Amino acid sequence: MVDSLSELLPASRIVKLECRSKNEALQSLLDVLASSGAIPQRIEAERAILSREVLMSTGIGYGIAVPHAKLPDVPEFAVALAYSNDGIEYSSVVDDQPVKLICMIIGCSGQQDRYLKILAMIMRFLKSEKGKILSAYSQTEIHGFTRDYDTSERGPIRNEGQSVSEN
């Protein structure tokens, strides 16, 4: 099964953050996932995400964080993206710099291979498109950047700046 980022991350789950704290940012992303119906149990997802952060910060450096958790009752993988031009204090283990992009993944327990492929795809996307995301004018524009990413591991396919049809 090949997952496309544009399907996993609809424009309605891309939000601009006005907060400055890690906890507020995580709560905002959980709210987005819960209000969209992507996660059936918000409290269970919150516990899992916050427990993961206690073990080790999911801030990976370079202004990026990828909070993630797996739950047994999640019917499908759920992804939400938040961006902040000012940055959020996140206690990243690599560089302790403020985070400007936070992509939350709530995954299905028992689908480890798919989970890892989705995580790798999201990392490729965030690292490759960070500048464009932070300078975008809207969530719709940011969502447009997701079209070239899927879990086939081939990365974005471009031809002189234009997307090439993948199917």
mmCIF file with all atom_site columns, C-alpha atoms in Angstrom:
data_model
loop_
_atom_site.group_PDB
_atom_site.id
_atom_site.type_symbol
_atom_site.label_atom_id
_atom_site.label_alt_id
_atom_site.label_comp_id
_atom_site.label_asym_id
_atom_site.label_entity_id
_atom_site.label_seq_id
_atom_site.pdbx_PDB_ins_code
_atom_site.Cartn_x
_atom_site.Cartn_y
_atom_site.Cartn_z
_atom_site.occupancy
_atom_site.B_iso_or_equiv
_atom_site.pdbx_formal_charge
_atom_site.auth_seq_id
_atom_site.auth_comp_id
_atom_site.auth_asym_id
_atom_site.auth_atom_id
_atom_site.pdbx_PDB_model_num
ATOM 1   C CA . MET A 1 1   ? 0.000   0.000  0.000   1.00 0.00 ? 1   MET A CA 1
ATOM 2   C CA . VAL A 1 2   ? 1.353   3.401  -1.014  1.00 0.00 ? 2   VAL A CA 1
ATOM 3   C CA . ASP A 1 3   ? 0.142   6.326  1.091   1.00 0.00 ? 3   ASP A CA 1
ATOM 4   C CA . SER A 1 4   ? 0.116   9.825  -0.359  1.00 0.00 ? 4   SER A CA 1
ATOM 5   C CA . LEU A 1 5   ? 0.832   12.763 1.905   1.00 0.00 ? 5   LEU A CA 1
ATOM 6   C CA . SER A 1 6   ? -1.858  14.874 0.231   1.00 0.00 ? 6   SER A CA 1
ATOM 7   C CA . GLU A 1 7   ? -4.474  12.334 1.367   1.00 0.00 ? 7   GLU A CA 1
ATOM 8   C CA . LEU A 1 8   ? -3.048  11.819 4.869   1.00 0.00 ? 8   LEU A CA 1
ATOM 9   C CA . LEU A 1 9   ? -2.740  15.574 5.437   1.00 0.00 ? 9   LEU A CA 1
ATOM 10  C CA . PRO A 1 10  ? -5.796  17.457 4.146   1.00 0.00 ? 10  PRO A CA 1
ATOM 11  C CA . ALA A 1 11  ? -5.615  21.271 4.107   1.00 0.00 ? 11  ALA A CA 1
ATOM 12  C CA . SER A 1 12  ? -8.103  21.368 6.995   1.00 0.00 ? 12  SER A CA 1
ATOM 13  C CA . ARG A 1 13  ? -5.459  19.783 9.233   1.00 0.00 ? 13  ARG A CA 1
ATOM 14  C CA . ILE A 1 14  ? -2.813  22.431 8.518   1.00 0.00 ? 14  ILE A CA 1
ATOM 15  C CA . VAL A 1 15  ? -2.840  25.266 11.055  1.00 0.00 ? 15  VAL A CA 1
ATOM 16  C CA . LYS A 1 16  ? -0.871  28.380 11.835  1.00 0.00 ? 16  LYS A CA 1
ATOM 17  C CA . LEU A 1 17  ? 0.073   28.592 15.498  1.00 0.00 ? 17  LEU A CA 1
ATOM 18  C CA . GLU A 1 18  ? -0.035  31.812 17.462  1.00 0.00 ? 18  GLU A CA 1
ATOM 19  C CA . CYS A 1 19  ? 1.068   30.201 20.733  1.00 0.00 ? 19  CYS A CA 1
ATOM 20  C CA . ARG A 1 20  ? 4.596   30.105 22.123  1.00 0.00 ? 20  ARG A CA 1
ATOM 21  C CA . SER A 1 21  ? 4.562   26.985 24.313  1.00 0.00 ? 21  SER A CA 1
ATOM 22  C CA . LYS A 1 22  ? 5.097   23.359 23.411  1.00 0.00 ? 22  LYS A CA 1
ATOM 23  C CA . ASN A 1 23  ? 2.060   22.200 25.387  1.00 0.00 ? 23  ASN A CA 1
ATOM 24  C CA . GLU A 1 24  ? -0.266  24.711 23.707  1.00 0.00 ? 24  GLU A CA 1
ATOM 25  C CA . ALA A 1 25  ? 1.056   23.662 20.289  1.00 0.00 ? 25  ALA A CA 1
ATOM 26  C CA . LEU A 1 26  ? 0.510   19.963 21.019  1.00 0.00 ? 26  LEU A CA 1
ATOM 27  C CA . GLN A 1 27  ? -2.997  20.675 22.343  1.00 0.00 ? 27  GLN A CA 1
ATOM 28  C CA . SER A 1 28  ? -3.813  22.650 19.180  1.00 0.00 ? 28  SER A CA 1
ATOM 29  C CA . LEU A 1 29  ? -2.762  19.766 16.950  1.00 0.00 ? 29  LEU A CA 1
ATOM 30  C CA . LEU A 1 30  ? -4.716  17.265 19.057  1.00 0.00 ? 30  LEU A CA 1
ATOM 31  C CA . ASP A 1 31  ? -7.765  19.546 18.782  1.00 0.00 ? 31  ASP A CA 1
ATOM 32  C CA . VAL A 1 32  ? -7.398  19.621 14.990  1.00 0.00 ? 32  VAL A CA 1
ATOM 33  C CA . LEU A 1 33  ? -7.220  15.836 14.791  1.00 0.00 ? 33  LEU A CA 1
ATOM 34  C CA . ALA A 1 34  ? -10.132 15.334 17.205  1.00 0.00 ? 34  ALA A CA 1
ATOM 35  C CA . SER A 1 35  ? -12.417 17.909 15.580  1.00 0.00 ? 35  SER A CA 1
ATOM 36  C CA . SER A 1 36  ? -11.790 16.370 12.152  1.00 0.00 ? 36  SER A CA 1
ATOM 37  C CA . GLY A 1 37  ? -12.812 12.948 13.467  1.00 0.00 ? 37  GLY A CA 1
ATOM 38  C CA . ALA A 1 38  ? -9.370  11.509 12.683  1.00 0.00 ? 38  ALA A CA 1
ATOM 39  C CA . ILE A 1 39  ? -8.833  10.298 16.246  1.00 0.00 ? 39  ILE A CA 1
ATOM 40  C CA . PRO A 1 40  ? -11.721 8.705  18.146  1.00 0.00 ? 40  PRO A CA 1
ATOM 41  C CA . GLN A 1 41  ? -10.312 9.217  21.651  1.00 0.00 ? 41  GLN A CA 1
ATOM 42  C CA . ARG A 1 42  ? -8.637  12.596 22.135  1.00 0.00 ? 42  ARG A CA 1
ATOM 43  C CA . ILE A 1 43  ? -7.727  11.923 25.792  1.00 0.00 ? 43  ILE A CA 1
ATOM 44  C CA . GLU A 1 44  ? -6.015  8.643  24.903  1.00 0.00 ? 44  GLU A CA 1
ATOM 45  C CA . ALA A 1 45  ? -4.083  10.363 22.095  1.00 0.00 ? 45  ALA A CA 1
ATOM 46  C CA . GLU A 1 46  ? -3.102  13.216 24.410  1.00 0.00 ? 46  GLU A CA 1
ATOM 47  C CA . ARG A 1 47  ? -1.776  10.793 27.035  1.00 0.00 ? 47  ARG A CA 1
ATOM 48  C CA . ALA A 1 48  ? 0.245   8.923  24.411  1.00 0.00 ? 48  ALA A CA 1
ATOM 49  C CA . ILE A 1 49  ? 1.715   12.085 22.862  1.00 0.00 ? 49  ILE A CA 1
ATOM 50  C CA . LEU A 1 50  ? 2.599   13.678 26.206  1.00 0.00 ? 50  LEU A CA 1
ATOM 51  C CA . SER A 1 51  ? 4.066   10.407 27.542  1.00 0.00 ? 51  SER A CA 1
ATOM 52  C CA . ARG A 1 52  ? 6.274   10.213 24.460  1.00 0.00 ? 52  ARG A CA 1
ATOM 53  C CA . GLU A 1 53  ? 7.467   13.786 25.043  1.00 0.00 ? 53  GLU A CA 1
ATOM 54  C CA . VAL A 1 54  ? 8.372   12.951 28.662  1.00 0.00 ? 54  VAL A CA 1
ATOM 55  C CA . LEU A 1 55  ? 10.582  10.084 27.459  1.00 0.00 ? 55  LEU A CA 1
ATOM 56  C CA . MET A 1 56  ? 12.373  12.296 24.931  1.00 0.00 ? 56  MET A CA 1
ATOM 57  C CA . SER A 1 57  ? 11.503  15.437 23.035  1.00 0.00 ? 57  SER A CA 1
ATOM 58  C CA . THR A 1 58  ? 10.321  14.823 19.493  1.00 0.00 ? 58  THR A CA 1
ATOM 59  C CA . GLY A 1 59  ? 12.052  18.017 18.400  1.00 0.00 ? 59  GLY A CA 1
ATOM 60  C CA . ILE A 1 60  ? 14.560  16.732 15.849  1.00 0.00 ? 60  ILE A CA 1
ATOM 61  C CA . GLY A 1 61  ? 16.452  19.974 15.299  1.00 0.00 ? 61  GLY A CA 1
ATOM 62  C CA . TYR A 1 62  ? 16.469  22.445 12.414  1.00 0.00 ? 62  TYR A CA 1
ATOM 63  C CA . GLY A 1 63  ? 13.214  23.961 13.667  1.00 0.00 ? 63  GLY A CA 1
ATOM 64  C CA . ILE A 1 64  ? 11.221  20.726 13.186  1.00 0.00 ? 64  ILE A CA 1
ATOM 65  C CA . ALA A 1 65  ? 9.321   18.480 15.613  1.00 0.00 ? 65  ALA A CA 1
ATOM 66  C CA . VAL A 1 66  ? 7.426   15.280 14.852  1.00 0.00 ? 66  VAL A CA 1
ATOM 67  C CA . PRO A 1 67  ? 5.345   14.235 17.877  1.00 0.00 ? 67  PRO A CA 1
ATOM 68  C CA . HIS A 1 68  ? 3.987   10.766 17.295  1.00 0.00 ? 68  HIS A CA 1
ATOM 69  C CA . ALA A 1 69  ? 2.206   7.895  18.998  1.00 0.00 ? 69  ALA A CA 1
ATOM 70  C CA . LYS A 1 70  ? 0.489   4.631  18.148  1.00 0.00 ? 70  LYS A CA 1
ATOM 71  C CA . LEU A 1 71  ? -2.924  3.683  19.527  1.00 0.00 ? 71  LEU A CA 1
ATOM 72  C CA . PRO A 1 72  ? -4.968  0.500  19.210  1.00 0.00 ? 72  PRO A CA 1
ATOM 73  C CA . ASP A 1 73  ? -8.299  2.228  18.522  1.00 0.00 ? 73  ASP A CA 1
ATOM 74  C CA . VAL A 1 74  ? -7.189  4.516  15.691  1.00 0.00 ? 74  VAL A CA 1
ATOM 75  C CA . PRO A 1 75  ? -8.832  3.221  12.508  1.00 0.00 ? 75  PRO A CA 1
ATOM 76  C CA . GLU A 1 76  ? -6.463  5.021  10.118  1.00 0.00 ? 76  GLU A CA 1
ATOM 77  C CA . PHE A 1 77  ? -3.270  7.051  10.356  1.00 0.00 ? 77  PHE A CA 1
ATOM 78  C CA . ALA A 1 78  ? -3.943  10.658 11.345  1.00 0.00 ? 78  ALA A CA 1
ATOM 79  C CA . VAL A 1 79  ? -1.603  13.543 10.470  1.00 0.00 ? 79  VAL A CA 1
ATOM 80  C CA . ALA A 1 80  ? -1.761  17.260 11.286  1.00 0.00 ? 80  ALA A CA 1
ATOM 81  C CA . LEU A 1 81  ? 0.759   20.028 10.568  1.00 0.00 ? 81  LEU A CA 1
ATOM 82  C CA . ALA A 1 82  ? 1.291   23.289 12.441  1.00 0.00 ? 82  ALA A CA 1
ATOM 83  C CA . TYR A 1 83  ? 3.623   26.106 11.527  1.00 0.00 ? 83  TYR A CA 1
ATOM 84  C CA . SER A 1 84  ? 4.849   29.135 13.438  1.00 0.00 ? 84  SER A CA 1
ATOM 85  C CA . ASN A 1 85  ? 6.906   31.915 11.936  1.00 0.00 ? 85  ASN A CA 1
ATOM 86  C CA . ASP A 1 86  ? 8.014   33.040 15.415  1.00 0.00 ? 86  ASP A CA 1
ATOM 87  C CA . GLY A 1 87  ? 8.949   29.579 16.641  1.00 0.00 ? 87  GLY A CA 1
ATOM 88  C CA . ILE A 1 88  ? 7.959   27.633 19.741  1.00 0.00 ? 88  ILE A CA 1
ATOM 89  C CA . GLU A 1 89  ? 10.227  26.683 22.634  1.00 0.00 ? 89  GLU A CA 1
ATOM 90  C CA . TYR A 1 90  ? 10.283  22.898 22.272  1.00 0.00 ? 90  TYR A CA 1
ATOM 91  C CA . SER A 1 91  ? 13.443  21.598 24.001  1.00 0.00 ? 91  SER A CA 1
ATOM 92  C CA . SER A 1 92  ? 14.756  19.868 20.892  1.00 0.00 ? 92  SER A CA 1
ATOM 93  C CA . VAL A 1 93  ? 17.447  17.391 21.876  1.00 0.00 ? 93  VAL A CA 1
ATOM 94  C CA . VAL A 1 94  ? 19.651  18.186 18.885  1.00 0.00 ? 94  VAL A CA 1
ATOM 95  C CA . ASP A 1 95  ? 19.936  21.975 18.924  1.00 0.00 ? 95  ASP A CA 1
ATOM 96  C CA . ASP A 1 96  ? 17.430  23.404 21.468  1.00 0.00 ? 96  ASP A CA 1
ATOM 97  C CA . GLN A 1 97  ? 16.297  25.926 18.822  1.00 0.00 ? 97  GLN A CA 1
ATOM 98  C CA . PRO A 1 98  ? 12.671  27.091 18.588  1.00 0.00 ? 98  PRO A CA 1
ATOM 99  C CA . VAL A 1 99  ? 10.480  24.862 16.430  1.00 0.00 ? 99  VAL A CA 1
ATOM 100 C CA . LYS A 1 100 ? 8.683   26.347 13.427  1.00 0.00 ? 100 LYS A CA 1
ATOM 101 C CA . LEU A 1 101 ? 7.139   23.160 11.984  1.00 0.00 ? 101 LEU A CA 1
ATOM 102 C CA . ILE A 1 102 ? 5.323   20.510 14.020  1.00 0.00 ? 102 ILE A CA 1
ATOM 103 C CA . CYS A 1 103 ? 3.853   17.491 12.288  1.00 0.00 ? 103 CYS A CA 1
ATOM 104 C CA . MET A 1 104 ? 1.831   15.179 14.548  1.00 0.00 ? 104 MET A CA 1
ATOM 105 C CA . ILE A 1 105 ? 1.252   11.555 13.599  1.00 0.00 ? 105 ILE A CA 1
ATOM 106 C CA . ILE A 1 106 ? -1.170  9.280  15.402  1.00 0.00 ? 106 ILE A CA 1
ATOM 107 C CA . GLY A 1 107 ? -0.710  5.796  14.027  1.00 0.00 ? 107 GLY A CA 1
ATOM 108 C CA . CYS A 1 108 ? -2.402  2.439  14.156  1.00 0.00 ? 108 CYS A CA 1
ATOM 109 C CA . SER A 1 109 ? -0.880  -0.127 16.487  1.00 0.00 ? 109 SER A CA 1
ATOM 110 C CA . GLY A 1 110 ? 0.219   -3.233 14.655  1.00 0.00 ? 110 GLY A CA 1
ATOM 111 C CA . GLN A 1 111 ? 1.231   -1.472 11.436  1.00 0.00 ? 111 GLN A CA 1
ATOM 112 C CA . GLN A 1 112 ? 4.884   -0.761 12.200  1.00 0.00 ? 112 GLN A CA 1
ATOM 113 C CA . ASP A 1 113 ? 6.179   -0.995 8.609   1.00 0.00 ? 113 ASP A CA 1
ATOM 114 C CA . ARG A 1 114 ? 3.558   1.402  7.279   1.00 0.00 ? 114 ARG A CA 1
ATOM 115 C CA . TYR A 1 115 ? 4.106   3.691  10.268  1.00 0.00 ? 115 TYR A CA 1
ATOM 116 C CA . LEU A 1 116 ? 7.839   3.913  9.541   1.00 0.00 ? 116 LEU A CA 1
ATOM 117 C CA . LYS A 1 117 ? 7.208   4.618  5.838   1.00 0.00 ? 117 LYS A CA 1
ATOM 118 C CA . ILE A 1 118 ? 4.780   7.426  6.701   1.00 0.00 ? 118 ILE A CA 1
ATOM 119 C CA . LEU A 1 119 ? 7.254   8.878  9.201   1.00 0.00 ? 119 LEU A CA 1
ATOM 120 C CA . ALA A 1 120 ? 10.076  8.766  6.603   1.00 0.00 ? 120 ALA A CA 1
ATOM 121 C CA . MET A 1 121 ? 7.843   10.434 3.983   1.00 0.00 ? 121 MET A CA 1
ATOM 122 C CA . ILE A 1 122 ? 6.918   13.214 6.405   1.00 0.00 ? 122 ILE A CA 1
ATOM 123 C CA . MET A 1 123 ? 10.567  13.786 7.280   1.00 0.00 ? 123 MET A CA 1
ATOM 124 C CA . ARG A 1 124 ? 11.467  14.094 3.561   1.00 0.00 ? 124 ARG A CA 1
ATOM 125 C CA . PHE A 1 125 ? 8.607   16.543 3.104   1.00 0.00 ? 125 PHE A CA 1
ATOM 126 C CA . LEU A 1 126 ? 9.451   18.734 6.109   1.00 0.00 ? 126 LEU A CA 1
ATOM 127 C CA . LYS A 1 127 ? 13.150  18.934 5.323   1.00 0.00 ? 127 LYS A CA 1
ATOM 128 C CA . SER A 1 128 ? 12.637  19.591 1.603   1.00 0.00 ? 128 SER A CA 1
ATOM 129 C CA . GLU A 1 129 ? 9.720   22.027 1.815   1.00 0.00 ? 129 GLU A CA 1
ATOM 130 C CA . LYS A 1 130 ? 10.409  23.881 5.101   1.00 0.00 ? 130 LYS A CA 1
ATOM 131 C CA . GLY A 1 131 ? 11.220  27.218 3.484   1.00 0.00 ? 131 GLY A CA 1
ATOM 132 C CA . LYS A 1 132 ? 8.225   27.091 1.142   1.00 0.00 ? 132 LYS A CA 1
ATOM 133 C CA . ILE A 1 133 ? 5.867   26.120 3.979   1.00 0.00 ? 133 ILE A CA 1
ATOM 134 C CA . LEU A 1 134 ? 7.013   29.004 6.180   1.00 0.00 ? 134 LEU A CA 1
ATOM 135 C CA . SER A 1 135 ? 6.658   31.533 3.362   1.00 0.00 ? 135 SER A CA 1
ATOM 136 C CA . ALA A 1 136 ? 3.291   30.220 2.106   1.00 0.00 ? 136 ALA A CA 1
ATOM 137 C CA . TYR A 1 137 ? 0.211   32.423 2.158   1.00 0.00 ? 137 TYR A CA 1
ATOM 138 C CA . SER A 1 138 ? -2.381  29.798 3.065   1.00 0.00 ? 138 SER A CA 1
ATOM 139 C CA . GLN A 1 139 ? -3.058  26.266 4.214   1.00 0.00 ? 139 GLN A CA 1
ATOM 140 C CA . THR A 1 140 ? -4.232  25.448 0.690   1.00 0.00 ? 140 THR A CA 1
ATOM 141 C CA . GLU A 1 141 ? -0.881  26.541 -0.735  1.00 0.00 ? 141 GLU A CA 1
ATOM 142 C CA . ILE A 1 142 ? 0.957   24.395 1.848   1.00 0.00 ? 142 ILE A CA 1
ATOM 143 C CA . HIS A 1 143 ? -1.279  21.446 1.017   1.00 0.00 ? 143 HIS A CA 1
ATOM 144 C CA . GLY A 1 144 ? -0.257  21.841 -2.624  1.00 0.00 ? 144 GLY A CA 1
ATOM 145 C CA . PHE A 1 145 ? 3.354   21.107 -1.633  1.00 0.00 ? 145 PHE A CA 1
ATOM 146 C CA . THR A 1 146 ? 2.289   17.647 -0.363  1.00 0.00 ? 146 THR A CA 1
ATOM 147 C CA . ARG A 1 147 ? 1.254   16.332 -3.793  1.00 0.00 ? 147 ARG A CA 1
ATOM 148 C CA . ASP A 1 148 ? 4.724   15.104 -4.735  1.00 0.00 ? 148 ASP A CA 1
ATOM 149 C CA . TYR A 1 149 ? 5.192   12.954 -1.618  1.00 0.00 ? 149 TYR A CA 1
ATOM 150 C CA . ASP A 1 150 ? 4.199   9.359  -1.006  1.00 0.00 ? 150 ASP A CA 1
ATOM 151 C CA . THR A 1 151 ? 5.526   6.313  0.830   1.00 0.00 ? 151 THR A CA 1
ATOM 152 C CA . SER A 1 152 ? 7.110   4.751  -2.251  1.00 0.00 ? 152 SER A CA 1
ATOM 153 C CA . GLU A 1 153 ? 10.428  6.251  -1.032  1.00 0.00 ? 153 GLU A CA 1
ATOM 154 C CA . ARG A 1 154 ? 11.198  7.834  -4.377  1.00 0.00 ? 154 ARG A CA 1
ATOM 155 C CA . GLY A 1 155 ? 10.853  11.351 -2.946  1.00 0.00 ? 155 GLY A CA 1
ATOM 156 C CA . PRO A 1 156 ? 9.407   14.312 -4.752  1.00 0.00 ? 156 PRO A CA 1
ATOM 157 C CA . ILE A 1 157 ? 9.284   14.023 -8.515  1.00 0.00 ? 157 ILE A CA 1
ATOM 158 C CA . ARG A 1 158 ? 9.901   17.300 -10.276 1.00 0.00 ? 158 ARG A CA 1
ATOM 159 C CA . ASN A 1 159 ? 10.686  18.403 -13.798 1.00 0.00 ? 159 ASN A CA 1
ATOM 160 C CA . GLU A 1 160 ? 12.104  21.937 -14.023 1.00 0.00 ? 160 GLU A CA 1
ATOM 161 C CA . GLY A 1 161 ? 10.041  23.093 -11.032 1.00 0.00 ? 161 GLY A CA 1
ATOM 162 C CA . GLN A 1 162 ? 6.815   21.452 -12.173 1.00 0.00 ? 162 GLN A CA 1
ATOM 163 C CA . SER A 1 163 ? 5.220   18.385 -10.655 1.00 0.00 ? 163 SER A CA 1
ATOM 164 C CA . VAL A 1 164 ? 5.114   15.346 -12.868 1.00 0.00 ? 164 VAL A CA 1
ATOM 165 C CA . SER A 1 165 ? 2.138   13.043 -12.771 1.00 0.00 ? 165 SER A CA 1
ATOM 166 C CA . GLU A 1 166 ? 3.004   10.010 -10.693 1.00 0.00 ? 166 GLU A CA 1
ATOM 167 C CA . ASN A 1 167 ? 0.199   7.714  -11.781 1.00 0.00 ? 167 ASN A CA 1
#
